[in-house]
Amino acid sequence: MTDYRRLRVALLGAGAVGSQVASLLRQHADELADRAGARLELVGIAVRDVDAPREVDLPRELLTTDAESLIVGADIVIELMGGIEPARTYLLQAINSGADVVTANKALLATHGPEIFDAADQVGAEVYYEAAAAGAIPIIRPLRDSLAGDRVQRIMGIVNGTTNYILDRMDTEGAEFADVLADAQRLGYAEADPTADVEGYDAAQKAAILASLAFHTTVPLDAVHREGITSIDKQMMDAARHAGYVIKLLAVCERLNAPRPSRSGEAAYRDEISVRVYPALVDRAHPLASVHGANNAVFVQAEAAGNLMFYGAGAGGVQTASAVLGDVVSAARRHIAGGVGVGESTLANLPIVPIGRVTTRYQITLEVDDQPGVLATVAGTLSDGRVSIANVEQTVAGEDARTARLVIGTHKALEQDLSETVDRLAASGVVERVVSVLRVEGD
Amino acid sequence: MTDYRRLRVALLGAGAVGSQVASLLRQHADELADRAGARLELVGIAVRDVDAPREVDLPRELLTTDAESLIVGADIVIELMGGIEPARTYLLQAINSGADVVTANKALLATHGPEIFDAADQVGAEVYYEAAAAGAIPIIRPLRDSLAGDRVQRIMGIVNGTTNYILDRMDTEGAEFADVLADAQRLGYAEADPTADVEGYDAAQKAAILASLAFHTTVPLDAVHREGITSIDKQMMDAARHAGYVIKLLAVCERLNAPRPSRSGEAAYRDEISVRVYPALVDRAHPLASVHGANNAVFVQAEAAGNLMFYGAGAGGVQTASAVLGDVVSAARRHIAGGVGVGESTLANLPIVPIGRVTTRYQITLEVDDQPGVLATVAGTLSDGRVSIANVEQTVAGEDARTARLVIGTHKALEQDLSETVDRLAASGVVERVVSVLRVEGD
């Protein structure tokens, strides 16, 4: 057995992911040493309560409530506590005491990313966070490194397993949202308070991280437009299926090209970007439409590389632990190699446009009076609002046979134009009700 | 504009990929500088003939036939000449003169990888080769870094675009191999001499690279079992479709678990591996079945991460250039950060088993005499050979109504058992002809 240098690894948190990380670190010790070129010695695990029951058996002597003492002298600190504080304070302490840090904390990175990356840059440390964006799917390195010489045009990600599980079951079983959610809670796919998932907060955090990496810029969480899936009902699902679509909660990160001459005379790259999370119609032939259950996938369109897709489990303790351990090996290799952390170089501060500036296709479903001239009025209102119709279908008559349902597919339109036009339709005499307005993504 | 340090980049080769790399390096100069933290100065392009016509317009003053002078003093050398020599000599020169090197040369890495990696380790240089395994699909970093803390169990890759294009058209159009190949040659999807693609040599080189990374071991090219697709005909395609399969040329890298106690008392990881390339039946519901046209995909099964898939364009000048430029940015960041290359640490020298030791399911198609007792004889021969039958179908009678066709699906069997059993079937009186024996992958 090779006589490797030892690196001191401190683990903060022993929940679903942390306990798996601790277990794998010990179970694969020899293999990890050969991979990293260093023996990864788990020196302690900081927990809130050393006596709490745990799924995985951890050596009692490694557990401590004193995170700060553990951090001092560690070469690598793994933060898997979640939440903002005290995770933020501990990570900054670790960085300032010379450790490289590994974290899966998307909430922290989405809100305090710049502060943490700056602190690391100051001391030449490195921050690894492969597990923070799409669970076990390796997406951080591809975006940060593999595509660093390319220009990402758009990312469409299914980055929340809970909502994909719910939408997939609604689609395949024709079930209602509330019923599937209750079932998902029973099965452990959704939490007792599902807000973070079903309202898109979790996906928005991941979207901010993915957009920061893809466009090499700073994306504050509050610049991410966010809509959840609680308004999606069986009828919308059925209508989507009928039209050849499936509804997915998408994190969309898009470059809005604004070519103009730069000082160097080459094409400028300081475009605007849009970052948004919402349920959208996806064509059933699109690779994202086949992402079932709680799986995640990230579809990337890059200028030179073309279309790429990364698929896998988006969550789960042991799956996420895989991504964390990959980061730990990278951190160890860097420790052995020496040199400073490569940081993020100069970030482009690309403007992030509000949702009104975004352009997509739409599907508008209206309940209208079933009488002559109605379609002409609706079409005229859309045309006046600069919304061009691609197709119209009159699907079902109302129960009283007095109303009809119009499903209108539009060409690409500006969200602001669309939104104002829908308001005018709603206020017009002929529209009884705006049933739904859904964006169509994937062209 | 930030005042960056300049790094001298030398490019060897200006073919389909090289000319795109040269073009993108100049076109995206500002963005690449911000990404890399250094200005990437293309100091020269080594070509065989400076006057040869080129698809992309390159500045005449950068072209030279003197590769050796170009290499001296370069910080980063990009080798895109292809072939073994002089590429090998130049890469070693670059490494020994202190440069980091980027290459897309799969033939060179598959045959002389250890020599090149050792040379880099000696001087603390780094070798980047994202473009060598699956074109623009980022697969090297995921395998080398993201999954470094996990244990890859199996990789199934569609890693050759030409053969996937041919098989996909045979499947969707019911066309014959020779016709599609001729068409592919006309369209530029296949070369005038298609041997490297259709006989699986290209896929075998990529399989060796992927297996080396996934299992962190040395995989000599001649240890890769290789079969091409020239024997696949319309009838086999039709039969596969009928049975719910599609035929794909797969590169399979598999860990054959051999649990036994190691010195440290933990489970040993020094298993055996199998690396093989052959046309195989893939269930239509498997994600690999939906990889159409000249696209590539790599399906990875890892112990902790579960199933992952990476999908994208497998070839093409500009797509491959994207992967090369990602590597150039990584090399530049490492130059700025300092430190030595992290190399590959200690490689496990895992035994690579011959094809006879591999276990898969099979589909055997036989032409047999159409008379009583034949099925009993066939079943008995299989059973004696330790090949267990999962299902049998009698599909079509021969034209003379004297023979019948038997399609036999087996449970998992050892290749050596299967092969000997098929020989015995062929020699038995009742089997007129062994029509095909195909492996079934994807469980």
PDB file of N, CA and C in Angstrom, chain A residues 94-121:
ATOM      1  N   ALA A  94     -13.472  28.348   7.699  1.00  0.00           N
ATOM      2  CA  ALA A  94     -12.657  27.293   7.089  1.00  0.00           C
ATOM      3  C   ALA A  94     -11.745  27.889   6.017  1.00  0.00           C
ATOM      4  N   ILE A  95     -12.327  28.729   5.164  1.00  0.00           N
ATOM      5  CA  ILE A  95     -11.548  29.351   4.090  1.00  0.00           C
ATOM      6  C   ILE A  95     -10.407  30.176   4.680  1.00  0.00           C
ATOM      7  N   ASN A  96     -10.728  30.968   5.704  1.00  0.00           N
ATOM      8  CA  ASN A  96      -9.718  31.862   6.265  1.00  0.00           C
ATOM      9  C   ASN A  96      -8.659  31.123   7.072  1.00  0.00           C
ATOM     10  N   SER A  97      -8.969  29.888   7.481  1.00  0.00           N
ATOM     11  CA  SER A  97      -7.940  29.119   8.182  1.00  0.00           C
ATOM     12  C   SER A  97      -7.156  28.245   7.205  1.00  0.00           C
ATOM     13  N   GLY A  98      -7.372  28.458   5.894  1.00  0.00           N
ATOM     14  CA  GLY A  98      -6.509  27.812   4.902  1.00  0.00           C
ATOM     15  C   GLY A  98      -7.045  26.509   4.328  1.00  0.00           C
ATOM     16  N   ALA A  99      -8.278  26.149   4.666  1.00  0.00           N
ATOM     17  CA  ALA A  99      -8.827  24.896   4.117  1.00  0.00           C
ATOM     18  C   ALA A  99      -9.463  25.151   2.759  1.00  0.00           C
ATOM     19  N   ASP A 100      -9.513  24.106   1.931  1.00  0.00           N
ATOM     20  CA  ASP A 100     -10.405  24.114   0.783  1.00  0.00           C
ATOM     21  C   ASP A 100     -11.755  23.636   1.287  1.00  0.00           C
ATOM     22  N   VAL A 101     -12.836  24.130   0.680  1.00  0.00           N
ATOM     23  CA  VAL A 101     -14.150  23.759   1.189  1.00  0.00           C
ATOM     24  C   VAL A 101     -15.005  23.111   0.114  1.00  0.00           C
ATOM     25  N   VAL A 102     -15.811  22.164   0.561  1.00  0.00           N
ATOM     26  CA  VAL A 102     -16.760  21.462  -0.293  1.00  0.00           C
ATOM     27  C   VAL A 102     -18.137  21.687   0.320  1.00  0.00           C
ATOM     28  N   THR A 103     -19.105  22.099  -0.491  1.00  0.00           N
ATOM     29  CA  THR A 103     -20.437  22.318   0.058  1.00  0.00           C
ATOM     30  C   THR A 103     -21.500  21.878  -0.946  1.00  0.00           C
ATOM     31  N   ALA A 104     -22.651  21.463  -0.414  1.00  0.00           N
ATOM     32  CA  ALA A 104     -23.801  21.120  -1.261  1.00  0.00           C
ATOM     33  C   ALA A 104     -24.919  22.120  -0.993  1.00  0.00           C
ATOM     34  N   ASN A 105     -24.551  23.254  -0.382  1.00  0.00           N
ATOM     35  CA  ASN A 105     -25.538  24.190   0.151  1.00  0.00           C
ATOM     36  C   ASN A 105     -25.977  25.211  -0.905  1.00  0.00           C
ATOM     37  N   LYS A 106     -27.014  24.855  -1.667  1.00  0.00           N
ATOM     38  CA  LYS A 106     -27.438  25.726  -2.765  1.00  0.00           C
ATOM     39  C   LYS A 106     -28.043  27.024  -2.263  1.00  0.00           C
ATOM     40  N   ALA A 107     -28.747  26.969  -1.120  1.00  0.00           N
ATOM     41  CA  ALA A 107     -29.352  28.189  -0.578  1.00  0.00           C
ATOM     42  C   ALA A 107     -28.258  29.193  -0.227  1.00  0.00           C
ATOM     43  N   LEU A 108     -27.208  28.703   0.389  1.00  0.00           N
ATOM     44  CA  LEU A 108     -26.103  29.578   0.787  1.00  0.00           C
ATOM     45  C   LEU A 108     -25.385  30.153  -0.437  1.00  0.00           C
ATOM     46  N   LEU A 109     -25.091  29.305  -1.409  1.00  0.00           N
ATOM     47  CA  LEU A 109     -24.365  29.781  -2.594  1.00  0.00           C
ATOM     48  C   LEU A 109     -25.203  30.751  -3.417  1.00  0.00           C
ATOM     49  N   ALA A 110     -26.522  30.491  -3.480  1.00  0.00           N
ATOM     50  CA  ALA A 110     -27.382  31.360  -4.280  1.00  0.00           C
ATOM     51  C   ALA A 110     -27.546  32.733  -3.630  1.00  0.00           C
ATOM     52  N   THR A 111     -27.388  32.799  -2.311  1.00  0.00           N
ATOM     53  CA  THR A 111     -27.583  34.086  -1.631  1.00  0.00           C
ATOM     54  C   THR A 111     -26.262  34.753  -1.247  1.00  0.00           C
ATOM     55  N   HIS A 112     -25.237  33.965  -0.867  1.00  0.00           N
ATOM     56  CA  HIS A 112     -23.966  34.533  -0.419  1.00  0.00           C
ATOM     57  C   HIS A 112     -22.784  34.044  -1.241  1.00  0.00           C
ATOM     58  N   GLY A 113     -23.063  33.548  -2.472  1.00  0.00           N
ATOM     59  CA  GLY A 113     -21.992  33.026  -3.314  1.00  0.00           C
ATOM     60  C   GLY A 113     -20.830  33.998  -3.494  1.00  0.00           C
ATOM     61  N   PRO A 114     -21.101  35.231  -3.941  1.00  0.00           N
ATOM     62  CA  PRO A 114     -19.993  36.164  -4.181  1.00  0.00           C
ATOM     63  C   PRO A 114     -19.122  36.382  -2.944  1.00  0.00           C
ATOM     64  N   GLU A 115     -19.741  36.515  -1.764  1.00  0.00           N
ATOM     65  CA  GLU A 115     -18.974  36.720  -0.532  1.00  0.00           C
ATOM     66  C   GLU A 115     -18.025  35.540  -0.286  1.00  0.00           C
ATOM     67  N   ILE A 116     -18.549  34.331  -0.489  1.00  0.00           N
ATOM     68  CA  ILE A 116     -17.750  33.133  -0.225  1.00  0.00           C
ATOM     69  C   ILE A 116     -16.649  32.969  -1.268  1.00  0.00           C
ATOM     70  N   PHE A 117     -16.972  33.183  -2.545  1.00  0.00           N
ATOM     71  CA  PHE A 117     -15.953  33.059  -3.591  1.00  0.00           C
ATOM     72  C   PHE A 117     -14.870  34.134  -3.437  1.00  0.00           C
ATOM     73  N   ASP A 118     -15.283  35.337  -3.048  1.00  0.00           N
ATOM     74  CA  ASP A 118     -14.298  36.409  -2.829  1.00  0.00           C
ATOM     75  C   ASP A 118     -13.350  36.036  -1.697  1.00  0.00           C
ATOM     76  N   ALA A 119     -13.913  35.531  -0.597  1.00  0.00           N
ATOM     77  CA  ALA A 119     -13.075  35.144   0.542  1.00  0.00           C
ATOM     78  C   ALA A 119     -12.066  34.082   0.113  1.00  0.00           C
ATOM     79  N   ALA A 120     -12.517  33.125  -0.711  1.00  0.00           N
ATOM     80  CA  ALA A 120     -11.616  32.067  -1.183  1.00  0.00           C
ATOM     81  C   ALA A 120     -10.526  32.656  -2.067  1.00  0.00           C
ATOM     82  N   ASP A 121     -10.908  33.583  -2.963  1.00  0.00           N
ATOM     83  CA  ASP A 121      -9.929  34.210  -3.850  1.00  0.00           C
ATOM     84  C   ASP A 121      -8.846  34.936  -3.043  1.00  0.00           C
TER      85      ASP A 121
END
